[in-house]
CSV table of C-alpha atoms in Angstrom, one decimal:
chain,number,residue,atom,x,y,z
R,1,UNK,CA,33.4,-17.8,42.0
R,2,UNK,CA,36.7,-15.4,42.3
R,3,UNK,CA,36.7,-12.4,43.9
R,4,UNK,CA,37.0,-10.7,40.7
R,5,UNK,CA,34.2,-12.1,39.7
R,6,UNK,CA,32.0,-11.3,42.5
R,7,UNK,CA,32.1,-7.7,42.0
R,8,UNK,CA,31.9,-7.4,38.5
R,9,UNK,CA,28.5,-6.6,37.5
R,10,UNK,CA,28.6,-9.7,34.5
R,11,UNK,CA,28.1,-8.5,31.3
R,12,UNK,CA,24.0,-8.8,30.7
R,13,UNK,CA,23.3,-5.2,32.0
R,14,UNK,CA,26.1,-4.1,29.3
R,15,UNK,CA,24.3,-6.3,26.4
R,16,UNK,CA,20.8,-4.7,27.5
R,17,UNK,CA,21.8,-1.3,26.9
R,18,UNK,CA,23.9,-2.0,23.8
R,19,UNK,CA,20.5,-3.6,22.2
R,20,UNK,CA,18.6,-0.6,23.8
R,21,UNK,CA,20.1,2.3,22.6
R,22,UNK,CA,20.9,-0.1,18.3
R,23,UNK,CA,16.7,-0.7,18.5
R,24,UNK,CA,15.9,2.7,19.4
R,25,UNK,CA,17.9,3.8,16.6
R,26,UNK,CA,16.5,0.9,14.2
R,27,UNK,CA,13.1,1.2,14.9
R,28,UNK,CA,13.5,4.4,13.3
R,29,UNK,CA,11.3,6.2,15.2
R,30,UNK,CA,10.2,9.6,14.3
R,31,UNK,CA,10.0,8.5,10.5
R,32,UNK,CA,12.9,9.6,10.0
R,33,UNK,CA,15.5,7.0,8.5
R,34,UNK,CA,19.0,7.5,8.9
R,35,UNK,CA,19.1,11.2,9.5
R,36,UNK,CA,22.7,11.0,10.0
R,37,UNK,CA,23.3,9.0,6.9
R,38,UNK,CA,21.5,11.9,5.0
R,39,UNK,CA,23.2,14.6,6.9
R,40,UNK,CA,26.9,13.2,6.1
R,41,UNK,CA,25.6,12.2,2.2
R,42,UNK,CA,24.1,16.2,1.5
R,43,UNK,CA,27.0,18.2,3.9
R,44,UNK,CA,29.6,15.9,1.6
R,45,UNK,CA,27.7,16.9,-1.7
R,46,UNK,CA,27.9,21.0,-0.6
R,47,UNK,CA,31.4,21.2,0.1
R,48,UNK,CA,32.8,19.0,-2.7
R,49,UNK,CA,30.5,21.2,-5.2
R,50,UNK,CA,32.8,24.4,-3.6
R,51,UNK,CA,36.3,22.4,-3.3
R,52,UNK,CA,37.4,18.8,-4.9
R,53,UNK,CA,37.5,16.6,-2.3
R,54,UNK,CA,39.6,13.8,-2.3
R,55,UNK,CA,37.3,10.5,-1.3
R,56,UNK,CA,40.2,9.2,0.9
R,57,UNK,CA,41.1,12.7,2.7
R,58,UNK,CA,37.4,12.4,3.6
R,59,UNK,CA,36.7,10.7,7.6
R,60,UNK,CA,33.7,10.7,8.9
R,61,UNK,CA,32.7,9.1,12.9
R,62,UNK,CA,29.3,8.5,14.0
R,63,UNK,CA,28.2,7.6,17.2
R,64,UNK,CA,24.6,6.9,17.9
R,65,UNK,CA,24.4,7.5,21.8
R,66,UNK,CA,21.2,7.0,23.7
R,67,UNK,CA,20.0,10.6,24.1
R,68,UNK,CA,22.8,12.4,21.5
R,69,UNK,CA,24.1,11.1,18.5
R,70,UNK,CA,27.3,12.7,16.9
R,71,UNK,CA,28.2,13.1,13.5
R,72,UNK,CA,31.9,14.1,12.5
R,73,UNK,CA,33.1,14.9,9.5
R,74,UNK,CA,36.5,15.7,8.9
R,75,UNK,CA,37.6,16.7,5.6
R,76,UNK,CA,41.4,17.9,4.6
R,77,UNK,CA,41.1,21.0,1.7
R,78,UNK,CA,44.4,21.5,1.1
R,79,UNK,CA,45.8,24.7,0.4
R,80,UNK,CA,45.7,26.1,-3.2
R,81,UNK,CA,49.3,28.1,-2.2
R,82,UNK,CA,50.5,25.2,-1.3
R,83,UNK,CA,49.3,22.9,-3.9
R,84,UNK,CA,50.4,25.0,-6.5
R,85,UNK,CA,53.4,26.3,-5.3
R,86,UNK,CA,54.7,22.5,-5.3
R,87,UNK,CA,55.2,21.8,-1.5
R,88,UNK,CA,54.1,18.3,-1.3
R,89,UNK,CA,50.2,18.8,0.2
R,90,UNK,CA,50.7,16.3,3.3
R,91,UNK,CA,54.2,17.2,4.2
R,92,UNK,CA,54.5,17.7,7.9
R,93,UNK,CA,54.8,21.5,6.8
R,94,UNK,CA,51.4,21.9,4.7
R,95,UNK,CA,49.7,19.9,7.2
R,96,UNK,CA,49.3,22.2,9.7
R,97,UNK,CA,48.9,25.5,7.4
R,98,UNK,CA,46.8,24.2,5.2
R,99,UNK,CA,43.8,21.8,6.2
R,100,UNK,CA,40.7,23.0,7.7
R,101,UNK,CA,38.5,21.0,9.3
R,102,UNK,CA,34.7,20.6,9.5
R,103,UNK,CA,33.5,18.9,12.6
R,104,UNK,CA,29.4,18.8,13.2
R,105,UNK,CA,28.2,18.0,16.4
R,106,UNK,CA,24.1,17.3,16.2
R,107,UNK,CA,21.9,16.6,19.0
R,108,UNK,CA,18.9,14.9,19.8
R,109,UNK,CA,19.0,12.4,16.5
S,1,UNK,CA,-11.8,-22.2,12.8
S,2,UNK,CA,-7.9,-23.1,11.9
S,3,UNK,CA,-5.1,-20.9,12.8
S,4,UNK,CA,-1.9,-20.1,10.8
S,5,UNK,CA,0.7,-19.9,13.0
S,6,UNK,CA,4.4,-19.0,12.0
S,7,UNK,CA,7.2,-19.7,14.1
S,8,UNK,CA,10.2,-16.8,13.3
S,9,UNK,CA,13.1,-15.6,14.5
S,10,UNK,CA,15.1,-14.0,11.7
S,11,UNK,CA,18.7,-15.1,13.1
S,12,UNK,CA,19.3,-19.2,12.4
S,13,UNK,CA,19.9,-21.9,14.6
S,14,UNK,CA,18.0,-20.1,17.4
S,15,UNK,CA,15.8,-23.5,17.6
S,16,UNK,CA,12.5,-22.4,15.1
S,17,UNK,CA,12.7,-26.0,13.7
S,18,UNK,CA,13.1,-27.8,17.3
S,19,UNK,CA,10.4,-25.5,18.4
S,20,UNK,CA,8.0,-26.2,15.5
S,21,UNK,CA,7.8,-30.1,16.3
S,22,UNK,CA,8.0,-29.8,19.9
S,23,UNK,CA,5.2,-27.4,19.5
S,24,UNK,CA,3.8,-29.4,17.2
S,25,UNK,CA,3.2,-32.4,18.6
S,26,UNK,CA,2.4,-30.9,21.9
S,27,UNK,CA,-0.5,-29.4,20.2
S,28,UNK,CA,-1.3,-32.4,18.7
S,29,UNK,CA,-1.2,-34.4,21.8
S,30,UNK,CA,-5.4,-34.3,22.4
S,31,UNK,CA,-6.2,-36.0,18.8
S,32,UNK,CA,-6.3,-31.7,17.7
S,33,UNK,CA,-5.3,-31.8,14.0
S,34,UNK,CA,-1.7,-30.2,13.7
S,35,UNK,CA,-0.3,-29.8,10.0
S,36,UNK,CA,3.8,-28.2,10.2
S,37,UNK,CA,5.3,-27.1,7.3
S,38,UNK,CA,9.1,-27.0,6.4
S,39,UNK,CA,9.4,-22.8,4.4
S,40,UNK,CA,12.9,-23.6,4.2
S,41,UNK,CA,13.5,-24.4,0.6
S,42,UNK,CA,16.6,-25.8,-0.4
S,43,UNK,CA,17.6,-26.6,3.3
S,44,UNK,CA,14.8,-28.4,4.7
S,45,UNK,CA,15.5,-30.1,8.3
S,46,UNK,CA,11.8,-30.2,9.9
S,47,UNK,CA,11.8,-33.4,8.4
S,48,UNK,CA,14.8,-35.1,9.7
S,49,UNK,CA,14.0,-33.5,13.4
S,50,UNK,CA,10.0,-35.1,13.2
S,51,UNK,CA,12.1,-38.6,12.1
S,52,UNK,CA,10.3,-38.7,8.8
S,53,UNK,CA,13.2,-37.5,6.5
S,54,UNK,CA,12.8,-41.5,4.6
S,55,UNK,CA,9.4,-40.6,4.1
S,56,UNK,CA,9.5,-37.4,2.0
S,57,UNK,CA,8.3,-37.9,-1.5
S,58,UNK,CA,6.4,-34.8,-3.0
S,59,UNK,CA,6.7,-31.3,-1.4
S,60,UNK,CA,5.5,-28.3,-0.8
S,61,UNK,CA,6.8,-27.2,-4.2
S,62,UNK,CA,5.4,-30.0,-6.0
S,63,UNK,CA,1.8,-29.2,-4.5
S,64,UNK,CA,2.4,-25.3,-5.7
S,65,UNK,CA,3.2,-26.5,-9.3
S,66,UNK,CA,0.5,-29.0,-9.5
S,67,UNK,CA,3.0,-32.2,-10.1
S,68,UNK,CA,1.3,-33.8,-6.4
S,69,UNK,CA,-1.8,-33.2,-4.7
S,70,UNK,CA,-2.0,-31.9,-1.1
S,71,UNK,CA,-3.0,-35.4,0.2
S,72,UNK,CA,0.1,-37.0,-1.5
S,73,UNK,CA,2.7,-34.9,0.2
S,74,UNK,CA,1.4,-34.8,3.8
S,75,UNK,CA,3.0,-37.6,5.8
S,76,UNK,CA,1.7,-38.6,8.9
S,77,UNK,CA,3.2,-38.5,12.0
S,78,UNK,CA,3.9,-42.3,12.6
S,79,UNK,CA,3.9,-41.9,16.6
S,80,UNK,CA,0.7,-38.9,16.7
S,81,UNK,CA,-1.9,-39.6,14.2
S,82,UNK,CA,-3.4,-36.5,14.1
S,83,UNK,CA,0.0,-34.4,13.5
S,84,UNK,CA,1.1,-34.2,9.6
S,85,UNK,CA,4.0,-32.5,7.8
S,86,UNK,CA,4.3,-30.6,4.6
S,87,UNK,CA,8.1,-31.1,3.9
S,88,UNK,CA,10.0,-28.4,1.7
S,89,UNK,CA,11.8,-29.1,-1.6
S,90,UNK,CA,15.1,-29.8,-0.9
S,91,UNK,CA,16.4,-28.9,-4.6
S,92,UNK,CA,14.3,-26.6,-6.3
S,93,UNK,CA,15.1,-23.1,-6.4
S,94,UNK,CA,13.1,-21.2,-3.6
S,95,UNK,CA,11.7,-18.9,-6.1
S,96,UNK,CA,9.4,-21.5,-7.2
S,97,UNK,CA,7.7,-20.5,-4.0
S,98,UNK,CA,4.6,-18.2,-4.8
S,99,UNK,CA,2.9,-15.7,-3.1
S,100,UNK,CA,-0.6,-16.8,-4.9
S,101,UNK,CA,0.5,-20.9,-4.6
S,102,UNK,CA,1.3,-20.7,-0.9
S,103,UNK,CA,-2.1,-19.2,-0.2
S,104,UNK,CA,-4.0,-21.9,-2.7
S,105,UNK,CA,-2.1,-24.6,-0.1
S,106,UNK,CA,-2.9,-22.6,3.2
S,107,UNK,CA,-6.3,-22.3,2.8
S,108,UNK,CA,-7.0,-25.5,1.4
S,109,UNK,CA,-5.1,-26.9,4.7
S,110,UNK,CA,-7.5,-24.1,6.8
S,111,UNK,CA,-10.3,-26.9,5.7
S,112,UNK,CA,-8.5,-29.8,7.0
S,113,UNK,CA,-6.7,-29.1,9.6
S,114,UNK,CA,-6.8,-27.4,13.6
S,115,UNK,CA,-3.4,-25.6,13.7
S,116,UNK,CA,-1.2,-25.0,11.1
S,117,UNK,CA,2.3,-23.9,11.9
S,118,UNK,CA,5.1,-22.8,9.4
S,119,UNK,CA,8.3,-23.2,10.0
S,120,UNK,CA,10.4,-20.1,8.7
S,121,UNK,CA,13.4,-20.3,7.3
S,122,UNK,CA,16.1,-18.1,9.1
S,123,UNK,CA,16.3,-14.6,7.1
S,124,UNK,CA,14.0,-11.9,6.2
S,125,UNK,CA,14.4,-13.5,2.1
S,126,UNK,CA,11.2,-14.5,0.4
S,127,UNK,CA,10.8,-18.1,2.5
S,128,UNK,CA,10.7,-16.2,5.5
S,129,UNK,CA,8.4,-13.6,4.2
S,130,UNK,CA,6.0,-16.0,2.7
S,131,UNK,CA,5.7,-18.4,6.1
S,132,UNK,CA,4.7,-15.5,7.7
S,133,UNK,CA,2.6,-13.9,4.8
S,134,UNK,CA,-0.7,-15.7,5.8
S,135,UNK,CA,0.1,-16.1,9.8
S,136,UNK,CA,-2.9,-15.2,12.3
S,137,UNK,CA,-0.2,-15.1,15.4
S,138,UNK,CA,3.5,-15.6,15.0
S,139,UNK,CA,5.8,-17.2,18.0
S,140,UNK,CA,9.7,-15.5,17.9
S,141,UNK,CA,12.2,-17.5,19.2
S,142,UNK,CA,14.5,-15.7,20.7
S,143,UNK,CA,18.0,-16.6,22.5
S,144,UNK,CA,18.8,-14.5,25.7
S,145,UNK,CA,21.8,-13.1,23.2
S,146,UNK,CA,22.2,-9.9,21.8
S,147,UNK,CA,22.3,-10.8,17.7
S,148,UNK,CA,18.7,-13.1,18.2
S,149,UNK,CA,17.0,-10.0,20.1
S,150,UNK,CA,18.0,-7.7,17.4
S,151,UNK,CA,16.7,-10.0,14.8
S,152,UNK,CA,13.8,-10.5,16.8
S,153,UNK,CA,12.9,-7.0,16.8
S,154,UNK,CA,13.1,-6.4,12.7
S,155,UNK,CA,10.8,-9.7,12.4
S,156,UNK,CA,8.7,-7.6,15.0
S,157,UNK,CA,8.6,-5.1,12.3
S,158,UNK,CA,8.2,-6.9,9.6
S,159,UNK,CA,5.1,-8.9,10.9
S,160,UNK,CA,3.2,-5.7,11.9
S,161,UNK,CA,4.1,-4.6,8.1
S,162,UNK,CA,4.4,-7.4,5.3
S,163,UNK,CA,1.2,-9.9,6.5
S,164,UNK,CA,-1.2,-10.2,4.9
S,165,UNK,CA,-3.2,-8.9,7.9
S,166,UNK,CA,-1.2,-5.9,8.9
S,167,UNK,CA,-1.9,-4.9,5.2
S,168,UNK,CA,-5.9,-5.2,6.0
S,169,UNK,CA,-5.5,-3.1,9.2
S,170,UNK,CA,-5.6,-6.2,11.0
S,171,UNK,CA,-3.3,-7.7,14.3
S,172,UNK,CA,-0.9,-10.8,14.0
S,173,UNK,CA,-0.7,-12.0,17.4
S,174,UNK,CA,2.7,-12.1,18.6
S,175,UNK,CA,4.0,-14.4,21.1
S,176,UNK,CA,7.7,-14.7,22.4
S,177,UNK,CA,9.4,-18.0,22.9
S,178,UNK,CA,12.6,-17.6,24.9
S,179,UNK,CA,14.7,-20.4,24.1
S,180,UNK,CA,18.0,-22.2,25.6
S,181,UNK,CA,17.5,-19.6,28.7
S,182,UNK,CA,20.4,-20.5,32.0
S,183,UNK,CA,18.9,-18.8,34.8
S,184,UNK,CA,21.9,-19.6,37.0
S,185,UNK,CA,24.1,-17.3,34.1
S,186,UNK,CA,21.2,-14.9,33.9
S,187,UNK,CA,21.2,-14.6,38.3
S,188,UNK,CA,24.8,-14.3,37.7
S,189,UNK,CA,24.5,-12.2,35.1
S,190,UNK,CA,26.3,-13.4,32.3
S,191,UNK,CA,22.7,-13.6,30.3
S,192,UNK,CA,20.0,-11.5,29.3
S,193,UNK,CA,17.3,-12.2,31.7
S,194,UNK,CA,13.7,-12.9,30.9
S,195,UNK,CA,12.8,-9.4,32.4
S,196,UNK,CA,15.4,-7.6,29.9
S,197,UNK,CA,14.2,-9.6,26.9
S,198,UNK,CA,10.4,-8.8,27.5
S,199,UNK,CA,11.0,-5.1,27.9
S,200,UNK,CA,13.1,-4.5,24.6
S,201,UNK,CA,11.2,-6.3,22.7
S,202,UNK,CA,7.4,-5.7,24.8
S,203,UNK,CA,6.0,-8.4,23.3
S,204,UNK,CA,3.8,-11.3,25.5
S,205,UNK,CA,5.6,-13.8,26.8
S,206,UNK,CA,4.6,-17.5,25.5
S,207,UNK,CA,7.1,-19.7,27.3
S,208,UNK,CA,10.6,-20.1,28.5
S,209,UNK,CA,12.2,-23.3,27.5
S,210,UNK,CA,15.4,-23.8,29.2
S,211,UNK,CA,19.2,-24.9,27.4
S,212,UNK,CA,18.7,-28.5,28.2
S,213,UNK,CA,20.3,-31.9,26.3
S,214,UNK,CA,17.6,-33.4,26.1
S,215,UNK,CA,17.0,-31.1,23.0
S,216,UNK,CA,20.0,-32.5,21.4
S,217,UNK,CA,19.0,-36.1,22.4
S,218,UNK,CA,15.2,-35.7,20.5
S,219,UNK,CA,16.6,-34.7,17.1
S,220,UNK,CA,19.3,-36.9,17.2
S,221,UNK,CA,16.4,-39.6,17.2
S,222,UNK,CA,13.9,-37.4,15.1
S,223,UNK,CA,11.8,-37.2,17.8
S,224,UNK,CA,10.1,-33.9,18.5
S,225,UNK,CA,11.7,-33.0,22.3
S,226,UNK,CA,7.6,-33.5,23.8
S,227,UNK,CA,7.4,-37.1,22.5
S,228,UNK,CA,11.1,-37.8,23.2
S,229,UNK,CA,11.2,-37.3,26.9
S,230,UNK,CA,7.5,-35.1,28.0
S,231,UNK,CA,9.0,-35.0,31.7
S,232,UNK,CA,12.3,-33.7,30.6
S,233,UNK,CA,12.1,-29.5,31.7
S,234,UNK,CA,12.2,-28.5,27.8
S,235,UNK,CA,9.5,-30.5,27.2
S,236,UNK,CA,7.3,-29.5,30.0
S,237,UNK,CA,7.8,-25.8,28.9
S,238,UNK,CA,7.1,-26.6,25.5
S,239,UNK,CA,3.6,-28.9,26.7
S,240,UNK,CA,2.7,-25.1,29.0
S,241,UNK,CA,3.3,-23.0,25.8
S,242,UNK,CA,1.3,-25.0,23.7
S,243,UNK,CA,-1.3,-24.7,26.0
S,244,UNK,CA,-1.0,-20.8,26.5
S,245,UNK,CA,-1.6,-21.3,22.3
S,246,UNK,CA,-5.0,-22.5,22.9
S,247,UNK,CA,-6.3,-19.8,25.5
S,248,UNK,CA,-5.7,-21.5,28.8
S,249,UNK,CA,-4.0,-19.4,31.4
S,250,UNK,CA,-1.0,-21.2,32.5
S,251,UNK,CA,1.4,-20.1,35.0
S,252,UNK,CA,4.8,-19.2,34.2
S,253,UNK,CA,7.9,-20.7,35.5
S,254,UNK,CA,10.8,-19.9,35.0
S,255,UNK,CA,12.8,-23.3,34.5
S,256,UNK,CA,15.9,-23.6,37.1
S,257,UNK,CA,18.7,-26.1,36.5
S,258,UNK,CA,17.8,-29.0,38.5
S,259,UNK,CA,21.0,-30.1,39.3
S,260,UNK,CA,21.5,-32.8,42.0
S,261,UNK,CA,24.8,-31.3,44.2
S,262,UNK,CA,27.2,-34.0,42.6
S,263,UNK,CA,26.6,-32.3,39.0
S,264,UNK,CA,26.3,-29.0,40.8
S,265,UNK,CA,30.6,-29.2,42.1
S,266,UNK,CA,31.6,-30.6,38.6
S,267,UNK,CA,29.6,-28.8,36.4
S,268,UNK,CA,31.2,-25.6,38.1
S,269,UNK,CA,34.8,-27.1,37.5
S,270,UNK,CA,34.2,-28.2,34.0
S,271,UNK,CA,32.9,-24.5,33.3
């Protein structure tokens, strides 16, 4: 056995908490499946029914922690002025001025 | 009073088949009678692992559709007289498996037979949901890897859910089989250990059978691994958790690599 390998932990304590944290989240407990699947479905559905959103200007991260799960949406609106006044919408220019983005940060799911 | 035993795992080639004859014939070691039955339609191997695969003539799809009667498609165990299979249909389309013609077959095998032990297929498809349909207890085979727990734990689910006596309000005893377990790479940690297994899944414990060749050696001959070589370790564990099956208190060991020193300073080289 190396040195190296001697103080490196092996890799079972990192596969037990990996599985930990998946089946807490599988087991769906709490009766509640997929909260953040229905979050990012129904937050998508009330902003595209107020802007068109373009399905591929549309990102969306989640990361189901052990205690705090995150859900990020980020969705580029361009800018009418700049949409209609025929600057290219994803020039460097426009990007800054005209995209707002929607980031969501919930807790405890 | 017979007992329906299904032996599950969801993920494949976690060793369900391996485990059913080992188990199998370890059971039916005393003269108790043992009946196994191959669930996996299409892609049936119990047969070729119990040695009988020249033997097959009618199936378990055959019995369900009335073309053979029950008697004509068991085969009995040449080496154990008291241990039969039920092979599955190795053409037929698995949807001629039935919900109401699996249960005709089970209960008329309840009358006949000691234990009765279905082999699932791997999945959570309609051969794998019917082998555990009409379970009393189920054993999971799990591997100490991260894909077989998590498959474990849905089959968890779905056997406290989709029986036919979870539906009544009733228990299917579970029993975890940990299978092709290193305790040198768990000590090292490099594996799951037994203790991180049993908590994520909290489900009893029914044996440990350690990664040995001697597995490989009994199905190359069709020989279920207890008949094949009953001193090797796998063997042993399997003979202990067949005999946890039937009540007796047994304690558990967990299986070391007995490795004389010579194999110790090449194994480590060759690794």
């Amino acid at each position: 056995m190396s040195l190296f390998n001697f103080f490196r932990r092996g890799s079972a304590p990192i596969a037990r908490e990996r599985l930990q944290i998946l089946l807490a989240h599988e087991r769906n407990a709490g009766g509640h499946p997929d909260l953040l699947g229905v979050l990012r479905e129904e937050i998508i559905a009330v902003i595209g029914r107020h802007v068109s959103i373009e399905p591929d200007k549309v990102q969306i991260k989640m990361d189901r922690g052990k205690t705090v799960s995150t859900l990020a949406v980020d969705i580029e609106i361009p800018n009418r002025d700049h949409v209609s006044g025929g600057v290219p919408p994803f020039s460097p220019l426009t990007f800054d001025a005209g995209r707002d983005v929607l980031g969501m940060r919930g807790s405890g799911i | 009073m017979a007992k329906v035993l299904v032996v599950t795992s969801g993920k494949g080639g976690v060793g369900k088949t391996t485990s059913t004859a080992a188990l199998g014939a370890a059971l039916a070691h005393d003269g108790t009678k043992v009946v196994v039955i191959d669930f996996d339609v299409g892609l049936r191997n119990l047969d070729l692992v119990m040695g009988a695969e020249r033997r097959v003539v009618f199936d378990l799809i055959n019995v369900i559709n009335g073309v053979a009667k029950l008697s004509q498609a068991l085969i009995r165990d040449k080496r154990l007289e008291s241990l039969h299979l039920l092979p599955a249909s190795q053409t037929r389309d698995k949807d001629a498996l039935t919900e109401d013609g699996v249960a005709k077959v089970i209960d008329e095998l309840r009358t006949k037979f000691d234990w009765i032990i279905c082999d699932s297929p791997a999945g959570i498809e309609r051969g794998a949901t019917l082998a555990m349909r009409y379970a009393d207890a189920a054993i999971i085979v799990t591997n100490p890897e991260v894909s077989s727990v998590r498959d474990s734990d849905r089959i968890i689910g779905l056997l406290d859910s989709k029986t036919v006596r979870a539906e009544r309000g009733e228990r299917v005893d579970k029993h975890l089989l940990i299978t092709r377990y290193s305790s040198s790479r768990a000590a090292r940690g490099e594996m799951l250990s037994i203790d991180d297994v049993l908590e994520i899944l909290s489900t009893p414990l029914l044996g440990i059978i350690p990664e040995s060749q001697e597995v490989l050696c009994a199905s190359n001959v069709g020989s279920p691994v207890t008949l094949n070589n009953p001193l090797s370790a796998p063997a042993r564990a399997y003979f202990d958790a067949a005999r946890r099956l039937k009540g007796e208190q047994v304690s558990m060991l967990v299986p070391s690599e007995t490795r004389g020193i010579f194999n110790r300073l090449f194994a480590r080289k060759a690794a």
